[in-house]
XYZ file of C-alpha atoms in Angstrom:
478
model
C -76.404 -53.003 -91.884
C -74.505 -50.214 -90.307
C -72.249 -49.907 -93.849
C -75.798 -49.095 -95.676
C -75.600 -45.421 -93.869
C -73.233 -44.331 -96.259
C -73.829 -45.070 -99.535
C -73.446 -41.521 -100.035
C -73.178 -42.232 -103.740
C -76.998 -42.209 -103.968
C -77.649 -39.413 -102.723
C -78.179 -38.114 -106.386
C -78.916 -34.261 -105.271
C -75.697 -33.841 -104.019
C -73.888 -34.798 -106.669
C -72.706 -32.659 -110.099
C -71.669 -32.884 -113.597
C -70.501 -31.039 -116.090
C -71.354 -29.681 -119.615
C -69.630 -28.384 -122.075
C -69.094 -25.140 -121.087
C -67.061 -27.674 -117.681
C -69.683 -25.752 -114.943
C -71.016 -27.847 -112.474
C -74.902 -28.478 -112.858
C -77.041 -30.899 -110.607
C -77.347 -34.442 -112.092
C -80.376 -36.581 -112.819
C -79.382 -39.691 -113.892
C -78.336 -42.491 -111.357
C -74.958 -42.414 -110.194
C -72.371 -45.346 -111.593
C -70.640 -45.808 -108.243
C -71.664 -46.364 -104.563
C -69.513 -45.269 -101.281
C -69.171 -47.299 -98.283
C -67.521 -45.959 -95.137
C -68.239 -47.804 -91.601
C -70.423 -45.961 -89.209
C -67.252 -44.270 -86.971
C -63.768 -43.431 -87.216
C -61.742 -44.287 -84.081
C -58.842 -42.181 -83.165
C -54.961 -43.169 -83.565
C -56.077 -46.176 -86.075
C -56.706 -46.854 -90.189
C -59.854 -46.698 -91.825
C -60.760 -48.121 -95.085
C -63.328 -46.515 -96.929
C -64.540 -48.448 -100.143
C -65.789 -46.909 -103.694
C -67.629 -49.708 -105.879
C -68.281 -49.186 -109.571
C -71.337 -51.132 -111.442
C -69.792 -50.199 -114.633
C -66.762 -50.200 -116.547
C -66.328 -46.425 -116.840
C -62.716 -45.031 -116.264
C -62.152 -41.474 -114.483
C -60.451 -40.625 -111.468
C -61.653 -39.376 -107.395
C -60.142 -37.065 -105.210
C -60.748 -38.153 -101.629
C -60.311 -34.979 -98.978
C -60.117 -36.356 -95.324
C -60.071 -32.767 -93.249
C -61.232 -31.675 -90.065
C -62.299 -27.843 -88.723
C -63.713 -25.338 -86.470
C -65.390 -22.959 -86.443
C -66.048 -19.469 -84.095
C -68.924 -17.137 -83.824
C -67.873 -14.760 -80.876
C -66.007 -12.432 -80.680
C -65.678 -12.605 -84.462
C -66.531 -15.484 -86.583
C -63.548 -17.673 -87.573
C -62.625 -20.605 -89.352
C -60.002 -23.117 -89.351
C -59.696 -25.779 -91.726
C -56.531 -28.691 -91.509
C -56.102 -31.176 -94.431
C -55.826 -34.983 -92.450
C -55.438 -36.919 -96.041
C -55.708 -35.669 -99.729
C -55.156 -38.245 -102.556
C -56.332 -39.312 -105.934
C -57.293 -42.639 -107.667
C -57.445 -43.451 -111.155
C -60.059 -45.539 -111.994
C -59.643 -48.337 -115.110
C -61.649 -50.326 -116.814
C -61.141 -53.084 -114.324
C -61.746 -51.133 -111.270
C -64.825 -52.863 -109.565
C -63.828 -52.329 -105.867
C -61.381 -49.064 -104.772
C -59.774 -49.271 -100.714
C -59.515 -45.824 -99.892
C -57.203 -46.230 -96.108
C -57.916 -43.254 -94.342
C -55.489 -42.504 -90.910
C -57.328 -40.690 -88.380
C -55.185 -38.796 -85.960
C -54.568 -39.535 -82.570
C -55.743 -36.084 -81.101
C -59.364 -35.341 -81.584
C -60.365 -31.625 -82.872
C -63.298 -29.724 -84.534
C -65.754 -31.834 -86.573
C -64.218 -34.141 -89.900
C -65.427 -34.530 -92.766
C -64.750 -35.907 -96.247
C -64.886 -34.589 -99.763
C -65.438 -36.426 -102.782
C -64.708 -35.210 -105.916
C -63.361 -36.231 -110.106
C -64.315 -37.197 -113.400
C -65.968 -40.043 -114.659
C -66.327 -40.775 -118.381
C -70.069 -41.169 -119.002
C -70.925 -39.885 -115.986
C -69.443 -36.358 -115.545
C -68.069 -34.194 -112.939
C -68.805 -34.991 -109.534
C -68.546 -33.245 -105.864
C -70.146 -33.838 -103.105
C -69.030 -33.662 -98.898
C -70.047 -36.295 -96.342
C -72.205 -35.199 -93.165
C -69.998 -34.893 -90.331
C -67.967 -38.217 -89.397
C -68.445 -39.225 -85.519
C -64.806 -40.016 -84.451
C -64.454 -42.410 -81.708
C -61.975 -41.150 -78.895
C -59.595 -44.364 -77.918
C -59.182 -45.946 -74.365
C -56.105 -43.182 -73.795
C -56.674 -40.633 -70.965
C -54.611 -37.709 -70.236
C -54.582 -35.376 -66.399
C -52.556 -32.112 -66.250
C -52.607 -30.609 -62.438
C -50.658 -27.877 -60.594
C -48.721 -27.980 -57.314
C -51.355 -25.609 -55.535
C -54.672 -23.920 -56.472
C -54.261 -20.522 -55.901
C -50.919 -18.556 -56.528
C -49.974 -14.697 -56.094
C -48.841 -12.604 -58.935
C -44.799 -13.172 -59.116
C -44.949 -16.683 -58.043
C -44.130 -19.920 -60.207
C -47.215 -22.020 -61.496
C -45.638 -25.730 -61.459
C -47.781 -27.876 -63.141
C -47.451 -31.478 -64.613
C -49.257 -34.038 -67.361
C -49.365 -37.554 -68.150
C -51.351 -39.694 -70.053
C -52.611 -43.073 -69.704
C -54.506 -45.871 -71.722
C -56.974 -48.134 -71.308
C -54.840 -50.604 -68.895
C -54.004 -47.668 -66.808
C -50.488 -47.898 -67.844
C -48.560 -44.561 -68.362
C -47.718 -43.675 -72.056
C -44.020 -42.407 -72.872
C -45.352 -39.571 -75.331
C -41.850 -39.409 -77.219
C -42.642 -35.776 -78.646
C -43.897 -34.670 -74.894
C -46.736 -32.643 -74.283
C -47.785 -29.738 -75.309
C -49.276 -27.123 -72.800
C -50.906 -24.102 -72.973
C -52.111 -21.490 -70.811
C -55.067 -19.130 -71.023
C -55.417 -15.666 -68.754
C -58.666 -14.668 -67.261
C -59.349 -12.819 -70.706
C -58.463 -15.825 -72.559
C -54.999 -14.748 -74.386
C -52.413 -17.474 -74.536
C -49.439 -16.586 -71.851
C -47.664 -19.624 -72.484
C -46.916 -22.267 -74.746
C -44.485 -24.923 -74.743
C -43.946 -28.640 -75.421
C -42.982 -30.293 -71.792
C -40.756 -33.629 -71.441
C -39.084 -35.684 -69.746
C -37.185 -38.759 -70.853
C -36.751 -40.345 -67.435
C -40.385 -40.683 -66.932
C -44.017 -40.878 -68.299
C -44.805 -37.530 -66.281
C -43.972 -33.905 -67.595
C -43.543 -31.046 -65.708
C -43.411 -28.031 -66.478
C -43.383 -24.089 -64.848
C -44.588 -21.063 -65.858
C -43.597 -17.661 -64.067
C -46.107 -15.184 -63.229
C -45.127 -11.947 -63.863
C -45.670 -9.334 -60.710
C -48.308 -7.596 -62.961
C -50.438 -10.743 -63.470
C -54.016 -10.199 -63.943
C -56.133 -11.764 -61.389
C -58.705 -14.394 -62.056
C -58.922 -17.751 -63.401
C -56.188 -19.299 -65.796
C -56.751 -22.186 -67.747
C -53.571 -24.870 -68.283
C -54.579 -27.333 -71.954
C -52.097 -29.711 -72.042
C -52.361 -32.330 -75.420
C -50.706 -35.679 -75.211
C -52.612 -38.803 -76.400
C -55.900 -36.527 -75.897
C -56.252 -33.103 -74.424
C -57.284 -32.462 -70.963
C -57.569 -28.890 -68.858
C -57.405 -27.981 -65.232
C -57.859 -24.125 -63.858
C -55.873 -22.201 -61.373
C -56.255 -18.710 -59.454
C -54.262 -15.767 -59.134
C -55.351 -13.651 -56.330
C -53.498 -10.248 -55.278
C -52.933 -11.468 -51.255
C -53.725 -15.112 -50.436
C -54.038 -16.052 -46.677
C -53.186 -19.887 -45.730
C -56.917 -21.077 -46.240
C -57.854 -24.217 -44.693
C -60.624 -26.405 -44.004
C -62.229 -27.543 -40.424
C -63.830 -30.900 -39.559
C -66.085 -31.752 -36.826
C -66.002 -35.802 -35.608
C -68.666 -36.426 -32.651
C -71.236 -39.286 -31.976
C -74.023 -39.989 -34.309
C -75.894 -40.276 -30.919
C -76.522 -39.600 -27.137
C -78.371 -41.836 -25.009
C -79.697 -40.548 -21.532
C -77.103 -43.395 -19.802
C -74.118 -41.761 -21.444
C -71.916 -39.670 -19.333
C -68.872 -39.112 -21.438
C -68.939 -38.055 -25.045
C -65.289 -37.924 -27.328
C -64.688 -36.644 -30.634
C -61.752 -35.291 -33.117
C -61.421 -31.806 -34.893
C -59.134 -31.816 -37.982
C -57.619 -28.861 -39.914
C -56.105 -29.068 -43.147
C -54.680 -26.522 -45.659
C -55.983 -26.194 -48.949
C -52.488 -27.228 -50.432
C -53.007 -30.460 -48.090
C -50.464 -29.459 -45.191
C -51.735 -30.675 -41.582
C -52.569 -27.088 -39.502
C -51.177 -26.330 -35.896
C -52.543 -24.266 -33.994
C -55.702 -23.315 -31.428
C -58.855 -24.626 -31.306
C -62.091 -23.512 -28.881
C -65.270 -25.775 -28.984
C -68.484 -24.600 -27.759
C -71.361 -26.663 -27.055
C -74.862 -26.436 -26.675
C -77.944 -28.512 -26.839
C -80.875 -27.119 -29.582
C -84.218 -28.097 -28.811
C -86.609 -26.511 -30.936
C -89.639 -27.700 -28.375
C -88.416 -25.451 -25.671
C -89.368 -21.724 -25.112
C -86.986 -21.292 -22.152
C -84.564 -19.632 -24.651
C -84.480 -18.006 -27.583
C -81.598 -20.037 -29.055
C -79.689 -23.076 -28.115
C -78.341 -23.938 -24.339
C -74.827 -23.126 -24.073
C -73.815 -25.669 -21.260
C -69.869 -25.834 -21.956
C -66.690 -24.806 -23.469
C -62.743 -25.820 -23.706
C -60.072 -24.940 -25.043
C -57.481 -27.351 -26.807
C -54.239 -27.433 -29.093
C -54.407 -28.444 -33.025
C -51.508 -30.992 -33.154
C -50.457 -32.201 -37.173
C -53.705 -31.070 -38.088
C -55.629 -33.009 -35.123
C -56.971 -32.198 -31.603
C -58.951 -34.666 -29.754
C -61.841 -33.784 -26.980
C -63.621 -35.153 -24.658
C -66.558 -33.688 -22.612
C -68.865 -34.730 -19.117
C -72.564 -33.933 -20.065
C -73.529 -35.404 -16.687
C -74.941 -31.769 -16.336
C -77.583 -32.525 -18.993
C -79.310 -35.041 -17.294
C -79.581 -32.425 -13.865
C -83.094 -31.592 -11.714
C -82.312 -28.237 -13.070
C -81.988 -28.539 -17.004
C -84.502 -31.731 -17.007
C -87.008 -28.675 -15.139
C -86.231 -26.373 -18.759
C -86.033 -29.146 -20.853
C -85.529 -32.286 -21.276
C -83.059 -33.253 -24.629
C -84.201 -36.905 -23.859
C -87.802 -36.511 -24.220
C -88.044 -34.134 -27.297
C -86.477 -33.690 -30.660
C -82.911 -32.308 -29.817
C -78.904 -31.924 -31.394
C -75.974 -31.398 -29.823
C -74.506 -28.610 -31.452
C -70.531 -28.407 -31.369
C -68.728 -24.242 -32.360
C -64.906 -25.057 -33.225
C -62.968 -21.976 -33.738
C -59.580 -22.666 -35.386
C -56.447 -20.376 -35.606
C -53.254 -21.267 -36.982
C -50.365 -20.885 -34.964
C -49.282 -18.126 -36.852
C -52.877 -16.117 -36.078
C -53.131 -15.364 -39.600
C -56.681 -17.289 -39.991
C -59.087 -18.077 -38.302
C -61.850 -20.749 -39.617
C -64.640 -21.172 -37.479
C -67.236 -24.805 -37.721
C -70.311 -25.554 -36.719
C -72.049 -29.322 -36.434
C -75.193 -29.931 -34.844
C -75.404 -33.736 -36.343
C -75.599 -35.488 -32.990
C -78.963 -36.398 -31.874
C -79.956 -36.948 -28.292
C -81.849 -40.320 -28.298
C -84.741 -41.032 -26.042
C -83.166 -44.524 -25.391
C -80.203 -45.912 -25.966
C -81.641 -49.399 -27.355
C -84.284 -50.070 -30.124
C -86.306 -53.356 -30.243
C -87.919 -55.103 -32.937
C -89.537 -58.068 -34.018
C -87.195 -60.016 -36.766
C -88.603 -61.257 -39.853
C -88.232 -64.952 -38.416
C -90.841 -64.502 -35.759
C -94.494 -66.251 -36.849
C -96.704 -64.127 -38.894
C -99.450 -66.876 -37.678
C -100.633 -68.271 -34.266
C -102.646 -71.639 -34.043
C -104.724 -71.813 -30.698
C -103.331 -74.628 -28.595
C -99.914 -74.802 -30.770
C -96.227 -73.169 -29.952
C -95.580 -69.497 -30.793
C -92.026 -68.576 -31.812
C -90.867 -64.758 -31.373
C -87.240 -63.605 -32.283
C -86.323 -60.143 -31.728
C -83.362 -58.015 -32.523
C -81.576 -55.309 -29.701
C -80.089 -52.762 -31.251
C -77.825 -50.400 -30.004
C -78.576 -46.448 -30.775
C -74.938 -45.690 -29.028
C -71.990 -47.744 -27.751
C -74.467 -49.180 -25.018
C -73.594 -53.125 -24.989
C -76.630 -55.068 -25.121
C -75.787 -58.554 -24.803
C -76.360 -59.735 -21.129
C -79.526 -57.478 -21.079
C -83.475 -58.308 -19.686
C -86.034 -58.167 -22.168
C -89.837 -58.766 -20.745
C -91.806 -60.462 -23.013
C -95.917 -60.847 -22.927
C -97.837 -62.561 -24.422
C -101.822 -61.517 -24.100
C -104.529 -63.731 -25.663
C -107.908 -63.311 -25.254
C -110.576 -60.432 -25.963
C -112.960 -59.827 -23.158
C -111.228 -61.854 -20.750
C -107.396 -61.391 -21.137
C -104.463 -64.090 -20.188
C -101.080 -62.761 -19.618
C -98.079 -64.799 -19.745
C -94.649 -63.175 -19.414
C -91.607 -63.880 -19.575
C -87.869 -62.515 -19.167
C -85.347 -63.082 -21.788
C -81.711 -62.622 -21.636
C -80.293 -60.908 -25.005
C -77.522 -62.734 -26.722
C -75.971 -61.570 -30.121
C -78.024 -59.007 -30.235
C -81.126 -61.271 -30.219
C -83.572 -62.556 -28.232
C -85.911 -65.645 -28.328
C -89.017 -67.207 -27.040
C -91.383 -69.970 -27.473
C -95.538 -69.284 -25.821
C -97.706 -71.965 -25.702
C -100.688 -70.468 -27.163
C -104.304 -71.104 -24.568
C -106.590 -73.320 -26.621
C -109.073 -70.928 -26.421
C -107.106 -68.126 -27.840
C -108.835 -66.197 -30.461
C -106.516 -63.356 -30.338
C -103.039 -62.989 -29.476
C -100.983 -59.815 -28.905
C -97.052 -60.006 -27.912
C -95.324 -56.965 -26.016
C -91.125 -56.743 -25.393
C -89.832 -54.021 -23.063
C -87.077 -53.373 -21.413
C -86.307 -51.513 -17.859
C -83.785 -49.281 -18.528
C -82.403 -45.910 -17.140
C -83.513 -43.846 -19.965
C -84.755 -40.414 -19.331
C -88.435 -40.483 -20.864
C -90.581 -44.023 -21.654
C -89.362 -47.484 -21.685
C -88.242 -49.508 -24.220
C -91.098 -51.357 -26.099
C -92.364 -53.089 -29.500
C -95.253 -54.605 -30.151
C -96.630 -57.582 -32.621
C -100.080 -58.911 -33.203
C -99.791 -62.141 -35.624
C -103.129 -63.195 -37.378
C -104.993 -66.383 -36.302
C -105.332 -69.428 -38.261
C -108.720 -71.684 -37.927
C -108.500 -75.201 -38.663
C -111.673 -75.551 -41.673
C -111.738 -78.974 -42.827
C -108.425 -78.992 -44.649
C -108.079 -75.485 -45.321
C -106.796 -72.369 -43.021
C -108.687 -69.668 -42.849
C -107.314 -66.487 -42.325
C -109.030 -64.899 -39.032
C -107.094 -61.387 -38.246
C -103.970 -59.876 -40.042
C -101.719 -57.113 -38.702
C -98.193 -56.519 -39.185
C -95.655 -56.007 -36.597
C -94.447 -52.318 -35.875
């Protein structure tokens, strides 16, 4: 029973009584009284503690509801704040004492509760509970400022709000309280922020043209505290970020490739401006050059942040580069330089991506999980395949060949050609009755730059044993 982990009043070594010179001395003898407190305090709401007596002793308890912290560095520190302090006088009839303790809605340090008074009988007592866990409510609070990095002189305009568990703002009718730290931690500001009109409060702080540089920390308290940092820096430049859109792949039929470079400013403004792209095929297999193949560059304007381009690698697939290398054939990126400047020339940002890989087809086959794992000699066969495509290739409409090869020794072939449809194709063999193994093959004649397009699947044979099947061969399909 989670109420059983306090019956603090048992633990007999921490409580004391007096003599008759009133000092405090360790007790022996079993407490008349037991404490019952639940296992957490949640925040913003009343807790009742309980004290029960097993006699009919009279005295009176102090109960001290405080919470504190405590400091080590620089120098060691400590701040205590009273929550609840309040006494009961215990009769004769007193068998059960409430004891409604209001926990506050703002969480800090560690709580704790003392216990101390008189009880005839009994003697002095004192004793302090471990440390009380304090359950933080469904209420969420966000502070942010208009921009992360700011110059010395400049305003820091920041706002907070809080929120609680239904996501609905909170009015906070005594505002919010805010704080900022400097880089060396001294407070530089302090005030309460509000606004009637709304559950948001804003609030600005001027940096003074001496400012130290470095981080500053903003604490803003409503119905819990929350931070957020900020930097002062002696010159700051218009920094922005640069993204690089291409295809996730090239296939050797593709002749025109398109993609997107985007710019934004830190502070979330769309950049203008001047972009140059560079690109270059890396092929680590090739010893032609000692880096990757430059093979083209343009030059193109940044519009609201945007530039769109489009490039002709017909030049890729060439006698002359295929005679180097062949991007097709081996492991190979396309790698894509963006160099962005601002239409001011103030920055310049410059991007690299090398995520596009060149495929060595366009298309990938495979047999589908709904194609026969087993093959019966002198029965059907069903094969289903699935066409992918690697690129924007369409695929429906497309020739698959399909084989199927029984036999060991002496081999049958049977083929057939498929049209794709959906992105599937499907087949149905009559399997020889004197099949003992079966292999089926799917390719496809394509103009890819290296090998064909092929898969392969070998089901296992079944043999007809009185009323059994017996399992003959097993493979599974690529």
């Amino acid at each position: 029973m989670a109420l059983l982990r306090a019956l603090l009043g048992l633990m007999v070594a921490m409580c004391l009584v007096t003599g008759e010179d009133e000092t405090l001395i360790p007790t022996t003898g079993m407490p008349p009284f037991m404490f019952l407190s639940p296992p957490s305090f949640k925040a913003g709401h009343t807790t009742n503690l309980k004290l029960m007596f097993f006699t009919e002793y009279t005295g009176n308890m102090t109960v001290r509801y405080y919470n504190f912290t405590q400091q080590y560095y620089p120098e060691r520190l400590y701040f205590e704040d009273v929550l609840m302090e309040e006494t009961f006088h215990i009769t004769e009839e007193s068998k059960i004492v409430d004891i409604p303790v209001k926990v506050p809605d703002i969480i800090r340090g560690q709580h704790k509760i003392k216990y101390s008074g008189h009880i005839e009988g009994f003697g002095r007592f004192q004793f302090e509970s471990g440390t009380v866990s304090v359950r933080q409510t469904g209420y969420k609070s966000y502070v942010q400022t208009d921009k992360p990095v700011y110059k010395p002189g400049q305003p820091v305009r920041f706002r907070g709000f809080s929120i609680d568990s239904d996501l609905k703002g909170l009015t906070l009718p005594e505002g919010m309280k805010a704080t900022i730290l400097n880089p060396d931690n001294v407070k530089v500001y302090e005030e309460t922020i509000f606004n009637e009109n709304s559950v948001i409060h804003g609030g600005t702080f001027l940096l003074a043209e001496e400012a130290k540089v470095g981080i500053y920390t903003i604490r803003a308290t409503g119905r819990s505290v929350v931070s957020c940092t900020f930097s002062v820096e002696e010159y700051v430049l218009p920094k922005f970020g640069v993204e690089i859109e291409g295809p996730k792949h090239i296939g050797a039929a593709d002749t025109i490739i398109r993609g997107k470079v985007t710019a934004t400013y830190t502070y979330g403004k769309p950049v203008n401006g001047r972009v140059v792209l560079k690109f270059a095929v890396d092929n680590k297999q090739q010893s032609m050059y000692s880096g990757a193949y430059h093979f083209q560059e343009l030059t193109t304007e940044l519009v609201e942040g945007e530039a769109d381009w489009e490039i002709d690698i017909t030049d890729l697939t060439t006698r002359k580069l295929k005679y180097l290398f062949n991007p097709f054939c081996t492991p190979s990126n396309l790698v894509i330089a963006a160099s962005v400047t601002d239409d001011q020339g103030a920055f310049n940002i410059e991007k690299t991506d090398s995520s596009t890989q060149f495929t060595q087809s366009s298309l990938k086959l495979s047999f589908n999980k709904n194609t026969q794992k087993n093959y019966a000699a002198g029965f059907p066969y069903y094969v289903e395949l699935d066409v992918e495509a690697l690129t924007g290739t369409g695929v429906d409409g497309m020739s698959v060949k399909l084989t199927m090869i029984s036999g060991l020794s002496d081999l049958k072939y049977v083929t057939r050609r498929v049209t794709v449809s959906d992105g599937k194709v499907f087949a149905l063999f009559q399997v020889p009755e004197d099949a003992c193994a079966v292999k089926i093959t799917a390719e496809m004649d394509i103009e890819a730059a290296c090998d064909e397009v092929f898969a392969c699947f070998q089901p296992e044979r079944l043999v007809s044993k009185g009323d059994e099947f017996v399992r003959f061969v097993k493979s599974e399909p690529r």
